[in-house]
Amino acid sequence: MTDSIFQKIIDKEIPAEILFEDDKCLVFKDINPIAPIHVLIIPKKPIEKISDSKKEDTEILGYLLLKAGDIARELGVEEAFRLVVNNGAGAQQTVFHLHIHLIAGREFSWPPG
Ligand code: AMP
């Protein structure tokens, strides 16, 4: 896998507004937010998309969801937020490094577009 823009953020080659970082994941603000709160939660492991994840990724995938809950609480939006994972170009994935969108701070509708 060639380095994606998110790998460059992990490697600090390009800047981002980082909210949280540890050895397993990085959380930073989306550069083009679609809601007052829009952050991205990514694994440091370079998994291109959720359908590429393997059994060995069980722990990191669970960790990312737990982290999403932590971040939502820290941002005070734990009662109403949405997590989105776009998988593949046909689902509007544009950056091929797995990421969870955490979106909050506005009205939601269902179904999503
Ligand atoms: P997706 O379409 O699901 O692949 O989402 C990719 C997201 O990455 C989009 O919401 C972009 O706005 C966001 N994005 C792209 N480049 C950057 C960047 N340099 N810093 C922060 N967010 C970015």
PDB file of N, CA, C and O and ligand atoms in Angstrom, residues 5-6 9 14-16 28-33 38 40 86 92-96 99 101, ligand 1:
ATOM      1  N   ILE A   5      -2.702   9.841   2.587  1.00  0.00           N
ATOM      2  CA  ILE A   5      -2.603  11.115   3.312  1.00  0.00           C
ATOM      3  C   ILE A   5      -2.675  10.886   4.825  1.00  0.00           C
ATOM      4  O   ILE A   5      -2.032  11.592   5.597  1.00  0.00           O
ATOM      5  N   PHE A   6      -3.424   9.861   5.240  1.00  0.00           N
ATOM      6  CA  PHE A   6      -3.523   9.609   6.684  1.00  0.00           C
ATOM      7  C   PHE A   6      -2.217   9.017   7.223  1.00  0.00           C
ATOM      8  O   PHE A   6      -1.841   9.268   8.368  1.00  0.00           O
ATOM      9  N   ILE A   9      -0.144  11.863   7.946  1.00  0.00           N
ATOM     10  CA  ILE A   9      -0.528  12.508   9.220  1.00  0.00           C
ATOM     11  C   ILE A   9       0.048  11.704  10.388  1.00  0.00           C
ATOM     12  O   ILE A   9       0.604  12.271  11.333  1.00  0.00           O
ATOM     13  N   ILE A  14       2.541  15.722   7.397  1.00  0.00           N
ATOM     14  CA  ILE A  14       1.626  16.841   7.180  1.00  0.00           C
ATOM     15  C   ILE A  14       0.851  17.074   8.475  1.00  0.00           C
ATOM     16  O   ILE A  14       0.645  16.144   9.261  1.00  0.00           O
ATOM     17  N   PRO A  15       0.429  18.324   8.710  1.00  0.00           N
ATOM     18  CA  PRO A  15      -0.202  18.645   9.987  1.00  0.00           C
ATOM     19  C   PRO A  15      -1.666  18.212  10.050  1.00  0.00           C
ATOM     20  O   PRO A  15      -2.321  18.028   9.018  1.00  0.00           O
ATOM     21  N   ALA A  16      -2.147  18.072  11.268  1.00  0.00           N
ATOM     22  CA  ALA A  16      -3.570  17.819  11.519  1.00  0.00           C
ATOM     23  C   ALA A  16      -3.858  18.297  12.929  1.00  0.00           C
ATOM     24  O   ALA A  16      -2.942  18.419  13.753  1.00  0.00           O
ATOM     25  N   PHE A  28      -8.210  12.840  14.889  1.00  0.00           N
ATOM     26  CA  PHE A  28      -7.957  14.222  14.474  1.00  0.00           C
ATOM     27  C   PHE A  28      -9.185  14.792  13.781  1.00  0.00           C
ATOM     28  O   PHE A  28     -10.084  14.056  13.346  1.00  0.00           O
ATOM     29  N   LYS A  29      -9.225  16.130  13.694  1.00  0.00           N
ATOM     30  CA  LYS A  29     -10.376  16.795  13.091  1.00  0.00           C
ATOM     31  C   LYS A  29     -10.361  16.615  11.580  1.00  0.00           C
ATOM     32  O   LYS A  29      -9.305  16.726  10.944  1.00  0.00           O
ATOM     33  N   ASP A  30     -11.563  16.374  11.032  1.00  0.00           N
ATOM     34  CA  ASP A  30     -11.693  16.297   9.578  1.00  0.00           C
ATOM     35  C   ASP A  30     -11.452  17.687   8.991  1.00  0.00           C
ATOM     36  O   ASP A  30     -11.949  18.696   9.503  1.00  0.00           O
ATOM     37  N   ILE A  31     -10.686  17.758   7.915  1.00  0.00           N
ATOM     38  CA  ILE A  31     -10.315  19.039   7.315  1.00  0.00           C
ATOM     39  C   ILE A  31     -11.505  19.696   6.612  1.00  0.00           C
ATOM     40  O   ILE A  31     -11.501  20.914   6.399  1.00  0.00           O
ATOM     41  N   ASN A  32     -12.515  18.909   6.307  1.00  0.00           N
ATOM     42  CA  ASN A  32     -13.686  19.423   5.578  1.00  0.00           C
ATOM     43  C   ASN A  32     -14.946  18.963   6.309  1.00  0.00           C
ATOM     44  O   ASN A  32     -15.696  18.108   5.824  1.00  0.00           O
ATOM     45  N   PRO A  33     -15.205  19.535   7.503  1.00  0.00           N
ATOM     46  CA  PRO A  33     -16.261  18.978   8.375  1.00  0.00           C
ATOM     47  C   PRO A  33     -17.655  19.119   7.779  1.00  0.00           C
ATOM     48  O   PRO A  33     -17.983  20.131   7.161  1.00  0.00           O
ATOM     49  N   HIS A  38     -16.719  16.886  13.729  1.00  0.00           N
ATOM     50  CA  HIS A  38     -16.428  15.855  12.722  1.00  0.00           C
ATOM     51  C   HIS A  38     -14.972  15.461  12.903  1.00  0.00           C
ATOM     52  O   HIS A  38     -14.056  16.202  12.521  1.00  0.00           O
ATOM     53  N   LEU A  40     -12.014  12.124  12.867  1.00  0.00           N
ATOM     54  CA  LEU A  40     -11.684  10.839  12.253  1.00  0.00           C
ATOM     55  C   LEU A  40     -10.863  10.026  13.239  1.00  0.00           C
ATOM     56  O   LEU A  40      -9.942  10.560  13.877  1.00  0.00           O
ATOM     57  N   ASN A  86     -17.072   4.497   5.489  1.00  0.00           N
ATOM     58  CA  ASN A  86     -17.282   4.279   4.060  1.00  0.00           C
ATOM     59  C   ASN A  86     -16.303   3.205   3.600  1.00  0.00           C
ATOM     60  O   ASN A  86     -15.106   3.293   3.884  1.00  0.00           O
ATOM     61  N   GLN A  92     -18.213   5.991  -1.458  1.00  0.00           N
ATOM     62  CA  GLN A  92     -17.644   7.324  -1.227  1.00  0.00           C
ATOM     63  C   GLN A  92     -16.404   7.326  -0.339  1.00  0.00           C
ATOM     64  O   GLN A  92     -16.036   8.364   0.228  1.00  0.00           O
ATOM     65  N   GLN A  93     -15.739   6.158  -0.211  1.00  0.00           N
ATOM     66  CA  GLN A  93     -14.445   6.205   0.469  1.00  0.00           C
ATOM     67  C   GLN A  93     -13.450   6.882  -0.458  1.00  0.00           C
ATOM     68  O   GLN A  93     -13.329   6.526  -1.637  1.00  0.00           O
ATOM     69  N   THR A  94     -12.752   7.881   0.062  1.00  0.00           N
ATOM     70  CA  THR A  94     -11.785   8.634  -0.751  1.00  0.00           C
ATOM     71  C   THR A  94     -10.361   8.482  -0.244  1.00  0.00           C
ATOM     72  O   THR A  94      -9.414   8.716  -0.993  1.00  0.00           O
ATOM     73  N   VAL A  95     -10.207   8.135   1.020  1.00  0.00           N
ATOM     74  CA  VAL A  95      -8.872   7.919   1.582  1.00  0.00           C
ATOM     75  C   VAL A  95      -8.785   6.452   1.985  1.00  0.00           C
ATOM     76  O   VAL A  95      -9.579   5.987   2.825  1.00  0.00           O
ATOM     77  N   PHE A  96      -7.820   5.762   1.383  1.00  0.00           N
ATOM     78  CA  PHE A  96      -7.769   4.305   1.579  1.00  0.00           C
ATOM     79  C   PHE A  96      -6.825   3.924   2.712  1.00  0.00           C
ATOM     80  O   PHE A  96      -5.837   3.221   2.540  1.00  0.00           O
ATOM     81  N   HIS A  99     -10.856   4.453   8.377  1.00  0.00           N
ATOM     82  CA  HIS A  99     -11.165   5.541   9.317  1.00  0.00           C
ATOM     83  C   HIS A  99     -12.641   5.493   9.684  1.00  0.00           C
ATOM     84  O   HIS A  99     -13.489   5.151   8.857  1.00  0.00           O
ATOM     85  N   HIS A 101     -15.592   7.967  10.832  1.00  0.00           N
ATOM     86  CA  HIS A 101     -16.038   9.350  10.999  1.00  0.00           C
ATOM     87  C   HIS A 101     -16.890   9.417  12.268  1.00  0.00           C
ATOM     88  O   HIS A 101     -17.817   8.612  12.426  1.00  0.00           O
TER      89      HIS A 101
HETATM   90  P1  AMP B   1     -13.914   9.096   3.191  1.00  0.00           P
HETATM   91  O1  AMP B   1     -14.619   9.802   2.079  1.00  0.00           O
HETATM   92  O2  AMP B   1     -14.802   8.253   4.034  1.00  0.00           O
HETATM   93  O3  AMP B   1     -12.710   8.344   2.673  1.00  0.00           O
HETATM   94  O4  AMP B   1     -13.394  10.234   4.165  1.00  0.00           O
HETATM   95  C1  AMP B   1     -12.163  10.866   4.031  1.00  0.00           C
HETATM   96  C2  AMP B   1     -12.223  12.091   4.896  1.00  0.00           C
HETATM   97  O5  AMP B   1     -10.890  12.561   5.079  1.00  0.00           O
HETATM   98  C3  AMP B   1     -13.021  13.253   4.305  1.00  0.00           C
HETATM   99  O6  AMP B   1     -14.078  13.607   5.200  1.00  0.00           O
HETATM  100  C4  AMP B   1     -11.990  14.363   4.168  1.00  0.00           C
HETATM  101  O7  AMP B   1     -12.519  15.638   4.442  1.00  0.00           O
HETATM  102  C5  AMP B   1     -10.936  13.946   5.167  1.00  0.00           C
HETATM  103  N1  AMP B   1      -9.594  14.431   4.907  1.00  0.00           N
HETATM  104  C6  AMP B   1      -8.907  14.363   3.740  1.00  0.00           C
HETATM  105  N2  AMP B   1      -7.685  14.890   3.881  1.00  0.00           N
HETATM  106  C7  AMP B   1      -7.582  15.288   5.177  1.00  0.00           C
HETATM  107  C8  AMP B   1      -6.552  15.916   5.945  1.00  0.00           C
HETATM  108  N3  AMP B   1      -5.371  16.241   5.402  1.00  0.00           N
HETATM  109  N4  AMP B   1      -6.801  16.183   7.244  1.00  0.00           N
HETATM  110  C9  AMP B   1      -7.981  15.858   7.795  1.00  0.00           C
HETATM  111  N5  AMP B   1      -8.994  15.265   7.126  1.00  0.00           N
HETATM  112  C10 AMP B   1      -8.805  14.985   5.828  1.00  0.00           C
END
